Tab-separated table of C-alpha atoms in Angstrom:
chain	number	residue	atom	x	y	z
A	1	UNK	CA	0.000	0.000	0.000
A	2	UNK	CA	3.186	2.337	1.031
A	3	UNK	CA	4.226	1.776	-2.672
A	4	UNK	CA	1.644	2.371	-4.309
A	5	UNK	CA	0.949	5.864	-2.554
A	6	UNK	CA	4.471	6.791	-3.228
A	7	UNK	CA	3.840	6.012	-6.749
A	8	UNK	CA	0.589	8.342	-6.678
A	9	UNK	CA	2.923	10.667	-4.955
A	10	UNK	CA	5.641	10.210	-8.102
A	11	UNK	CA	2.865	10.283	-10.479
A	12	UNK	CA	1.510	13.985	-9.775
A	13	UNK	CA	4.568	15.196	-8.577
A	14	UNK	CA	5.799	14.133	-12.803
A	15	UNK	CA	2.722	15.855	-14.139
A	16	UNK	CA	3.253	19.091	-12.003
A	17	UNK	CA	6.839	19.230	-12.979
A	18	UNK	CA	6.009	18.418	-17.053
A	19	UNK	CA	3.415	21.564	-16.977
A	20	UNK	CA	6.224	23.821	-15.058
A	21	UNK	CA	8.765	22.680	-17.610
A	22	UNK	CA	6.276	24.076	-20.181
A	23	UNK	CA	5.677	26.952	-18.826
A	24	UNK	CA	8.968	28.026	-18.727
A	25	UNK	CA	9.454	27.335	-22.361
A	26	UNK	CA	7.232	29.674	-23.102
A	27	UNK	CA	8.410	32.293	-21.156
A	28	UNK	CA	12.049	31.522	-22.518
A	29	UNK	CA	13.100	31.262	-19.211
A	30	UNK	CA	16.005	28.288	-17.986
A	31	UNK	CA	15.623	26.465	-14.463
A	32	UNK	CA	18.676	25.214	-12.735
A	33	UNK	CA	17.550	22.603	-9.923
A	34	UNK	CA	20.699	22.810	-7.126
A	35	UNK	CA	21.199	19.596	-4.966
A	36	UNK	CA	23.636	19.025	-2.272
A	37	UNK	CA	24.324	18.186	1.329
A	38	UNK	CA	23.865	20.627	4.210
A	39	UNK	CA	26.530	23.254	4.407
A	40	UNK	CA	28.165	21.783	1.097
A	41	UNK	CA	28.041	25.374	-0.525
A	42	UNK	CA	25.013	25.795	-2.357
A	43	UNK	CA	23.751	29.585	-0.994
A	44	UNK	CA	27.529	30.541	-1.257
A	45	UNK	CA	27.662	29.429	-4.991
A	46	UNK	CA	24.600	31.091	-5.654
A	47	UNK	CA	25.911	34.215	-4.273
A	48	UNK	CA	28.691	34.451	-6.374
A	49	UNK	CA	26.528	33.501	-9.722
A	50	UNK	CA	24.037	36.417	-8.871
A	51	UNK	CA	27.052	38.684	-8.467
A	52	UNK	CA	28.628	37.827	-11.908
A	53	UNK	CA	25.509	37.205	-14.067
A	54	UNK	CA	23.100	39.675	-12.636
A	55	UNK	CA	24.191	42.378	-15.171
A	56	UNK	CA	23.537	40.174	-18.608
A	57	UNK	CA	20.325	37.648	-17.055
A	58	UNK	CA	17.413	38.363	-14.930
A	59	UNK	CA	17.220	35.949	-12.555
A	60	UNK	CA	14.791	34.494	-10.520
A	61	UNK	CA	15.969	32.335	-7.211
A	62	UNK	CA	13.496	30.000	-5.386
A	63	UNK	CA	15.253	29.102	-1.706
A	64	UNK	CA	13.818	25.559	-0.276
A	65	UNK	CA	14.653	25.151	3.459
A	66	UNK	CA	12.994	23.196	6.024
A	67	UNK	CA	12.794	25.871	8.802
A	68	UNK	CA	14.158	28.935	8.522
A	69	UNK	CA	14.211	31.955	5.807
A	70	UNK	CA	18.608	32.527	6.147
A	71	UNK	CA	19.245	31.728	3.084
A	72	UNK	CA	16.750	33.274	1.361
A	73	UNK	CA	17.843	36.902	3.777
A	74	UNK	CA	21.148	36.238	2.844
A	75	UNK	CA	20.197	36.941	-1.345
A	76	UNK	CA	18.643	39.775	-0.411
A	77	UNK	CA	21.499	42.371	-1.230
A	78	UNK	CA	20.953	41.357	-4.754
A	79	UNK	CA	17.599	43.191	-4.946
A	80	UNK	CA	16.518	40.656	-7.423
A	81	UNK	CA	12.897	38.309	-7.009
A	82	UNK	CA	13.330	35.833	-4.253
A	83	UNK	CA	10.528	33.191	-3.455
A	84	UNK	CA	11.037	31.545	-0.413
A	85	UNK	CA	9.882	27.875	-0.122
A	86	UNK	CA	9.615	26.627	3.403
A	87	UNK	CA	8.925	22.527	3.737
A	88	UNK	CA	8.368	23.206	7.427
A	89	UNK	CA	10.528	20.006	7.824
A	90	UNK	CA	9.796	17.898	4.735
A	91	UNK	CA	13.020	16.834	3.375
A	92	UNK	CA	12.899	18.065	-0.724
A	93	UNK	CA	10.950	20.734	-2.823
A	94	UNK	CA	8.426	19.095	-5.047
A	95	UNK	CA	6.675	20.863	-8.598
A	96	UNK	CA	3.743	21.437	-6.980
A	97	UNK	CA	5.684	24.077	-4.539
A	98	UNK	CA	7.690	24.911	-7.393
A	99	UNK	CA	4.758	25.781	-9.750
A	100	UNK	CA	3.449	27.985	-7.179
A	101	UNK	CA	7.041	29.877	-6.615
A	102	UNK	CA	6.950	30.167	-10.359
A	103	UNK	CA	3.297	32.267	-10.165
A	104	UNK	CA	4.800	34.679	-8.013
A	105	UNK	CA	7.321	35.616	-10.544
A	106	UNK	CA	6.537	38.011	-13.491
A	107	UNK	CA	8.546	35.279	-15.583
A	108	UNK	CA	8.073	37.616	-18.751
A	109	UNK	CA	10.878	39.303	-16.975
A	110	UNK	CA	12.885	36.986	-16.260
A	111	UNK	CA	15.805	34.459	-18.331
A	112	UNK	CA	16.644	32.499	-15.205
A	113	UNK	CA	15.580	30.751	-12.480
A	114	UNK	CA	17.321	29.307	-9.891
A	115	UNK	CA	16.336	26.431	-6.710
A	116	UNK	CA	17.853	25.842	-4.199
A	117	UNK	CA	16.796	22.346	-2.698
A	118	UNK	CA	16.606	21.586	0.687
A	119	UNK	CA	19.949	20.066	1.804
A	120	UNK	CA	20.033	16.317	1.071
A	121	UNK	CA	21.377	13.869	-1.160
A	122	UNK	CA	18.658	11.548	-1.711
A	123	UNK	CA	15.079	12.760	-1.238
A	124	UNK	CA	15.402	15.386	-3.646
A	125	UNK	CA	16.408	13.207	-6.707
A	126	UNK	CA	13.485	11.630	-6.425
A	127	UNK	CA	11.200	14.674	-7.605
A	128	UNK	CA	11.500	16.405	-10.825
A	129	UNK	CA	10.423	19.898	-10.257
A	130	UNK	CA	9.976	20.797	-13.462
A	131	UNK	CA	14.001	21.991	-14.133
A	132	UNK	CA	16.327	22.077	-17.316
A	133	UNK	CA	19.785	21.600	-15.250
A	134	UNK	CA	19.656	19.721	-12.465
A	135	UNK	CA	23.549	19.995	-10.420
A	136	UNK	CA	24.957	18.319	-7.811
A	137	UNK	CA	27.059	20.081	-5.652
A	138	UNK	CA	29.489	18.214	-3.553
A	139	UNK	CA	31.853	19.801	-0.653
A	140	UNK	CA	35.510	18.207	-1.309
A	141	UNK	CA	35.246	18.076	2.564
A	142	UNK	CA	32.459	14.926	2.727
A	143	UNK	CA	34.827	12.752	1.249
A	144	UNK	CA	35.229	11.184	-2.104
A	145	UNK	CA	32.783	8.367	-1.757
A	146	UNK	CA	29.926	10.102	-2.644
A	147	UNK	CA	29.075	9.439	-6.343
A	148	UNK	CA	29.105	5.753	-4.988
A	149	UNK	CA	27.183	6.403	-2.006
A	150	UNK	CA	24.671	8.574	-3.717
A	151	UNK	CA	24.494	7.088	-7.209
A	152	UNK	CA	20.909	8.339	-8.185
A	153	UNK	CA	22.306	12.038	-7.336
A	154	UNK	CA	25.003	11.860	-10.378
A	155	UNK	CA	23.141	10.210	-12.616
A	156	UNK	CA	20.271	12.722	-12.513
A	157	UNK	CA	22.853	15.564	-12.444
A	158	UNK	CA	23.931	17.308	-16.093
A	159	UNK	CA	26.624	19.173	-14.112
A	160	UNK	CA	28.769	18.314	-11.308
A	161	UNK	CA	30.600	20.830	-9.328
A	162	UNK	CA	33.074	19.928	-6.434
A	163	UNK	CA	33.530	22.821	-3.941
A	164	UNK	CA	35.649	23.970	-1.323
A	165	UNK	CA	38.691	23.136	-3.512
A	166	UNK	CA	40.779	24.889	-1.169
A	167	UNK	CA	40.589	22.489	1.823
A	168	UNK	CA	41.901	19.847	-0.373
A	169	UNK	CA	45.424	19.726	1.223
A	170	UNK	CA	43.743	19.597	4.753
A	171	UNK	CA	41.640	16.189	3.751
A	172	UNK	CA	41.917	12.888	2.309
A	173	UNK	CA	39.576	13.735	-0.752
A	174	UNK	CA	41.926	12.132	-3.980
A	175	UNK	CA	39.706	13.506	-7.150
A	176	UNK	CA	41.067	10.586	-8.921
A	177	UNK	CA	38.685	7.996	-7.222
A	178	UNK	CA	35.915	10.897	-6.942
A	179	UNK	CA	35.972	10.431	-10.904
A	180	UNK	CA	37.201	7.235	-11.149
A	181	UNK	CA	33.648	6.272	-8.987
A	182	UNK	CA	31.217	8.743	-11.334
A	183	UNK	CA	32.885	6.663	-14.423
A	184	UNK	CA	31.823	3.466	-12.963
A	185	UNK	CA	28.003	4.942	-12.676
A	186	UNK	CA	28.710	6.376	-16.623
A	187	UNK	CA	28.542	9.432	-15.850
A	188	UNK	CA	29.914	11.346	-17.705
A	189	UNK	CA	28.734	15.330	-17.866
A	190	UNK	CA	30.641	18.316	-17.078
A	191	UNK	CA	32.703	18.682	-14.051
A	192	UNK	CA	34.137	22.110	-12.379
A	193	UNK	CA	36.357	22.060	-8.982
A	194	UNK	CA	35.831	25.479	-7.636
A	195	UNK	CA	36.009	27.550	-4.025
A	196	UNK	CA	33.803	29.945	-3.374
A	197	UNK	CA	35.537	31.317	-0.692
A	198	UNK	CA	38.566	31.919	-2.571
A	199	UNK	CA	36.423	32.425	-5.671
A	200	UNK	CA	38.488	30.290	-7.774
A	201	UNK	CA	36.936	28.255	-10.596
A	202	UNK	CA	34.047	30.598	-10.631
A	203	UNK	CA	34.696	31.911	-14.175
A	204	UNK	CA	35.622	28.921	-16.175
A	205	UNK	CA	32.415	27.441	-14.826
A	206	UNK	CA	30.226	30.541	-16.150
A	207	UNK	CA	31.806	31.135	-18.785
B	1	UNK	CA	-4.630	10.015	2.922
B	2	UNK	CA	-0.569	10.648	2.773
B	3	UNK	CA	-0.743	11.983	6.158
B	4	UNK	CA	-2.729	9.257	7.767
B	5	UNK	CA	-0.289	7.002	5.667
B	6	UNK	CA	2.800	8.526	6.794
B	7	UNK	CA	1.410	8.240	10.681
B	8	UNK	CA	0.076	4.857	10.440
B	9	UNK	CA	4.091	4.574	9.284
B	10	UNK	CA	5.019	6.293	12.224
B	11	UNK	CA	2.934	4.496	14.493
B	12	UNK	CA	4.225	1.198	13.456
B	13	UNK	CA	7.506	2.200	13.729
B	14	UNK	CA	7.185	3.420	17.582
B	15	UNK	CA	6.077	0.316	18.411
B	16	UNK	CA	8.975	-1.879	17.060
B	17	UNK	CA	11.167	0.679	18.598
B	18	UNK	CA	9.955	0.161	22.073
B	19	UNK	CA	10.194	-3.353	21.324
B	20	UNK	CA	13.658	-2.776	20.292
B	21	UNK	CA	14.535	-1.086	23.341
B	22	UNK	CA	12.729	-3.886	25.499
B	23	UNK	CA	15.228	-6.639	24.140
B	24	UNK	CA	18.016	-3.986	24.699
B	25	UNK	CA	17.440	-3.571	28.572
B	26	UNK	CA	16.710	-7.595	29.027
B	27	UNK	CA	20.426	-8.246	27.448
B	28	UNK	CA	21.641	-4.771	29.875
B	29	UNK	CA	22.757	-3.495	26.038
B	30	UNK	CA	23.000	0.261	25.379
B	31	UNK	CA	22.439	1.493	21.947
B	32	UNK	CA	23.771	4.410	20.232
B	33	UNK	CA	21.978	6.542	16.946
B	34	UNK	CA	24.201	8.267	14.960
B	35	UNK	CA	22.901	10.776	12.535
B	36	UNK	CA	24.850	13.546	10.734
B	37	UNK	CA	24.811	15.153	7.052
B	38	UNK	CA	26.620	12.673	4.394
B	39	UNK	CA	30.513	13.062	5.013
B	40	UNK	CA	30.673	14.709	8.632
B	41	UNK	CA	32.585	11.403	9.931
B	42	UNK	CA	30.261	8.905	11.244
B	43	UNK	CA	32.606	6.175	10.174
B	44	UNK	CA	36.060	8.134	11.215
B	45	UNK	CA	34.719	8.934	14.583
B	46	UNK	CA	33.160	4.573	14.558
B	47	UNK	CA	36.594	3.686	13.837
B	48	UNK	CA	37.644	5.535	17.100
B	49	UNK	CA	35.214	4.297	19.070
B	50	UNK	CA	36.129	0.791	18.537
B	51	UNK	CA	39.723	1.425	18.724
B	52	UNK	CA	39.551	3.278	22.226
B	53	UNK	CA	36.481	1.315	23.605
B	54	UNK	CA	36.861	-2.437	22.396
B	55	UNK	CA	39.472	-3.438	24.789
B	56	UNK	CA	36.582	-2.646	27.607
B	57	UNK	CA	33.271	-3.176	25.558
B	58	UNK	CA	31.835	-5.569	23.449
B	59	UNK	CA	30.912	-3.695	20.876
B	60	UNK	CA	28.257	-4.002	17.659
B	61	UNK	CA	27.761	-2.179	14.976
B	62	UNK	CA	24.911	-1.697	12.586
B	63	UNK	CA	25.751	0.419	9.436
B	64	UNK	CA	23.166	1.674	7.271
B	65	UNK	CA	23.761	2.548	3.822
B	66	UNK	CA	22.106	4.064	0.938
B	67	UNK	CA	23.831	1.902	-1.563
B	68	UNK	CA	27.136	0.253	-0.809
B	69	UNK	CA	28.949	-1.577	1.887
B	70	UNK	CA	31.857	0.773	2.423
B	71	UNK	CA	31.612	2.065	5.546
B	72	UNK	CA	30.804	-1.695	7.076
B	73	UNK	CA	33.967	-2.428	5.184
B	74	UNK	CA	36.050	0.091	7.032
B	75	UNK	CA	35.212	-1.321	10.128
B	76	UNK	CA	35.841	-5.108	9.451
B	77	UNK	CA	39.128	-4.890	10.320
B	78	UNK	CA	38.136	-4.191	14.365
B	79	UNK	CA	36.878	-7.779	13.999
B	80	UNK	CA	33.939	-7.048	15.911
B	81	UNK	CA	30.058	-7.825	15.020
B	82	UNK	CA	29.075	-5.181	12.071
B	83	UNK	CA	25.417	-5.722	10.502
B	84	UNK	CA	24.997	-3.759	6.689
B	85	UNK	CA	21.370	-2.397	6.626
B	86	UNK	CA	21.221	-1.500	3.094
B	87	UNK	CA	18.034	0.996	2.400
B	88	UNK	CA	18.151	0.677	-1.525
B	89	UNK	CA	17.787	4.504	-1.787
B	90	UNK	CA	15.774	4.813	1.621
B	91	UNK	CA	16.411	8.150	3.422
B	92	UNK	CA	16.863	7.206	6.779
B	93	UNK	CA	16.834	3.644	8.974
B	94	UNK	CA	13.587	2.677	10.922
B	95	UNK	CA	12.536	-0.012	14.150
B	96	UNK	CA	11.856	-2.551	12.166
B	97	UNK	CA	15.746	-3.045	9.961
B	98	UNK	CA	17.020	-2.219	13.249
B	99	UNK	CA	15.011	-5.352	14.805
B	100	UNK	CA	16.063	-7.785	12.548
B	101	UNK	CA	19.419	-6.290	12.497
B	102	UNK	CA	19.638	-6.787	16.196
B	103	UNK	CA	18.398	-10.839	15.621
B	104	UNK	CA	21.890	-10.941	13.850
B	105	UNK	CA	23.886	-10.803	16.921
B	106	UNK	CA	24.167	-12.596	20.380
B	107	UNK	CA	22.954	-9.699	22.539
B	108	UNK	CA	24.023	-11.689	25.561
B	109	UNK	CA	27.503	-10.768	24.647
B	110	UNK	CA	27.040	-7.015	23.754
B	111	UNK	CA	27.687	-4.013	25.969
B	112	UNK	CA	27.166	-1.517	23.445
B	113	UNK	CA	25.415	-1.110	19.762
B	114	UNK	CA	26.231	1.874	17.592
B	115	UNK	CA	24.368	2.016	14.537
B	116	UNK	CA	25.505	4.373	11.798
B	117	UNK	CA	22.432	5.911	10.441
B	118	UNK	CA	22.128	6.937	6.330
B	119	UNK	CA	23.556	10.537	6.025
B	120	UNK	CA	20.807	12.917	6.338
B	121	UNK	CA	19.654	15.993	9.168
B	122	UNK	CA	16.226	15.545	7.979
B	123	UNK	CA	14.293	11.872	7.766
B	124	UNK	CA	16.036	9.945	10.335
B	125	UNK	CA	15.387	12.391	12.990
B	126	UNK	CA	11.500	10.981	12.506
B	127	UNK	CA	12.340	7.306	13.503
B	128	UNK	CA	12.927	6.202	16.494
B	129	UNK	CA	15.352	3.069	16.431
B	130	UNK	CA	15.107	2.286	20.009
B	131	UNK	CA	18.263	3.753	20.914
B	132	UNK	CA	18.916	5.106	24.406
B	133	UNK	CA	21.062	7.908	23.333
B	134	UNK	CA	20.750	9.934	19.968
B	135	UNK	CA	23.760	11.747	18.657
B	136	UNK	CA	24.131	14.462	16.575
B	137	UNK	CA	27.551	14.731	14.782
B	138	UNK	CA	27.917	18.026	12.571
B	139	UNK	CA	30.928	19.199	10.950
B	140	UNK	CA	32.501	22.484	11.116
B	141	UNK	CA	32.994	22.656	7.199
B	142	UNK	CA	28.812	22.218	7.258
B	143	UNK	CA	28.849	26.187	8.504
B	144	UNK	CA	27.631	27.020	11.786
B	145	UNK	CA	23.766	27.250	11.026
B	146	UNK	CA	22.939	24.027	11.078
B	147	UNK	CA	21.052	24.029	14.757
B	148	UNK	CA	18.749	26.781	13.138
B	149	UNK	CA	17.835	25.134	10.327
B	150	UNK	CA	17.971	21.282	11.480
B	151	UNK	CA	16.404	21.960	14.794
B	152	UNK	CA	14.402	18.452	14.841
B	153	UNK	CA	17.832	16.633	14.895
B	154	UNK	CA	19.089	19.111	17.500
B	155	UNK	CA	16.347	18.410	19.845
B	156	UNK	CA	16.074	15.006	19.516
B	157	UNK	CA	19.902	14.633	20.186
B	158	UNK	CA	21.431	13.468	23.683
B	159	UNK	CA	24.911	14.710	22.859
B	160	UNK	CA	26.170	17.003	19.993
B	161	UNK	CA	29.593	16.553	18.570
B	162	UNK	CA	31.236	19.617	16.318
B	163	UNK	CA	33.951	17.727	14.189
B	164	UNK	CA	36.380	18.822	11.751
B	165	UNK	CA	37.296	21.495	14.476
B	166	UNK	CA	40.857	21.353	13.068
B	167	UNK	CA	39.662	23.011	9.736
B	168	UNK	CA	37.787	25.829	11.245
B	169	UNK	CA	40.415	28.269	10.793
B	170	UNK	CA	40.417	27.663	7.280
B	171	UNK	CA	36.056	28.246	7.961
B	172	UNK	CA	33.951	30.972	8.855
B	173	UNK	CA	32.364	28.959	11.390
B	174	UNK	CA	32.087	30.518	14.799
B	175	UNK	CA	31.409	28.493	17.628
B	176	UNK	CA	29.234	31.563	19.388
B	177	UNK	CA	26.376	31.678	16.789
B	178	UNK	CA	26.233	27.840	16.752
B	179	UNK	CA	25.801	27.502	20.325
B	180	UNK	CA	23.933	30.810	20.421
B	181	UNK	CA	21.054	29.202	18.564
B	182	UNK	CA	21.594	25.806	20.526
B	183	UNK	CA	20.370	28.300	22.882
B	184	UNK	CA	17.713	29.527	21.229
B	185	UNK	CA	16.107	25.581	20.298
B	186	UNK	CA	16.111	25.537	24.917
B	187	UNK	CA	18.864	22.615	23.941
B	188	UNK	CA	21.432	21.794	27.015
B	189	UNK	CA	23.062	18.505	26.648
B	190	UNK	CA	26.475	17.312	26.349
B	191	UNK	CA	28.747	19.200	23.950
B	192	UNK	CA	32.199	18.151	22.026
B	193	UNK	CA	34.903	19.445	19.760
B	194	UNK	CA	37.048	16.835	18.160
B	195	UNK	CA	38.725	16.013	15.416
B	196	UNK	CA	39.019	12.915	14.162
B	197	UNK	CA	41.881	13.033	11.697
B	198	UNK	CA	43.708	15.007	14.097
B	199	UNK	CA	42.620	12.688	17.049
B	200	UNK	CA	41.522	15.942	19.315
B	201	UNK	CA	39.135	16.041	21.665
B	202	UNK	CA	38.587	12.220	21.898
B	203	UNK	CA	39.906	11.071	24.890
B	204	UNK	CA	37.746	13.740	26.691
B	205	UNK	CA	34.313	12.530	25.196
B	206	UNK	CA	35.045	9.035	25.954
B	207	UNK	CA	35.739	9.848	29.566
């Protein structure tokens, strides 16, 4: 019985996210879908793209978070439309949420929207909301087991980007088995090592 | 209907975990819940614990995995009982993997189980195992946040332990605001720094 509410659940949550998807097309407007774990670097990253794109897109950002609105203060300074998604402790966004983030935008206006997901590495890549891009974002300071802990994460992904590049020589990450894991799930889609601290990486990954 | 679902869930899954906790007491067995974001150290600090404790305790060990079998691999060589609960995908452990994990050892000669939960602040934080003690393990490289925007995990928790704390120069993490909105979540319980590359901090949280 479980299942087959789940797959209800699946069901709606697919129809939802096909209707966003269209809805964006015909606004013109791209949706980026950001996964990672908590604290991995996903507000931080999203920072830095609203400071270095703001001038040539107009972007949209949709914050999911299970309690509080911090991330969604901390994109403030941009002055550009925020929607903030609160699960209230549910553990991923879903389309329906989305779709209803996506009324409150004049998306006439707008080229680009961004999510960010609530922090996890499973839940979330179970729901299509609806996005073009879906990327994983992985902190080089969880370790590199990840792609094969988290398999259904990279192969959903159609970027992956591996921050906090600058603690590398403090940890045992070796990006060698990091790729030499994503290559034994085929995966095979493009791959940036950046810091958003020390904002390095940042521009070969926009550009 | 999902919410009656999701409690009937619920429901079930107190009861095994009281049952759980039942067979615990009659075998005078303590049992440990460890829940953290992927990557904050579960297994490192594990592999402490058995190498400080296992001289003094007989000690099991229940890992539960998304996917693979690594982190029960890492601890094979203590030569102690480990049990793999592989969820397929599943977000978080519940009462009743834990009860037949538990029918996999001789309880009579246990002291202590610690069971790894998947890596996630969210969904396991909803199911109780049966554990006597709950413990939250956050890294510093996760930002200092977390209490505010986990705070389920926070309260639930019987001890908090910060690791990585040999990487938060490198951070803006600051201890204050983290245990500033501790604070603010009324939580009071046992607090630790360590580190468990560096070994820090160990010693004084096993004591």
């Amino acid at each position: 019985m479980e299942i087959k509410i789940m797959r209800n659940v699946l069901d709606r949550n697919q129809d939802k996210a096909s209707e966003n998807r269209q809805l964006l097309e015909q606004n013109q407007v791209v949706m980026f879908n950001f996964i990672s774990s908590p604290g991995a670097g996903k507000t931080s990253f999203l920072e830095l793209l609203c400071e270095n794109l703001a001038r040539e897109f107009n972007i949209g950002i949709i914050e999911g978070d299970a309690y509080t609105y911090r991330d969604a203060q901390r994109l403030v300074k941009y002055n550009l439309p925020v929607v903030q998604i609160n699960t209230e402790g549910g553990c991923h966004l879903d389309s329906n949420s989305i779709s209803r983030a996506l009324a409150e935008f004049d998306l006439n206006k707008l080229d680009v929207v961004l999510i960010e997901n609530v922090g996890n590495l499973i839940c979330p890549t179970a729901f299509d909301l609806g996005e073009n891009y879906c990327i994983a974002l992985i902190s080089i300071t969880e370790g590199d087991d990840k792609p094969a802990k988290y398999p259904m994460l990279f192969r959903k992904a159609d970027i992956i980007i591996l921050n906090k590049i600058d603690l590398i020589e403090y940890t045992n990450f070796e990006i060698n088995r990091f790729k030499a894991d994503l290559h034994k799930l085929a995966v095979n889609v493009p791959f940036f090592e950046i810091s958003c601290t020390q904002q390095t990486g940042i521009q070969d990954l926009i550009n």
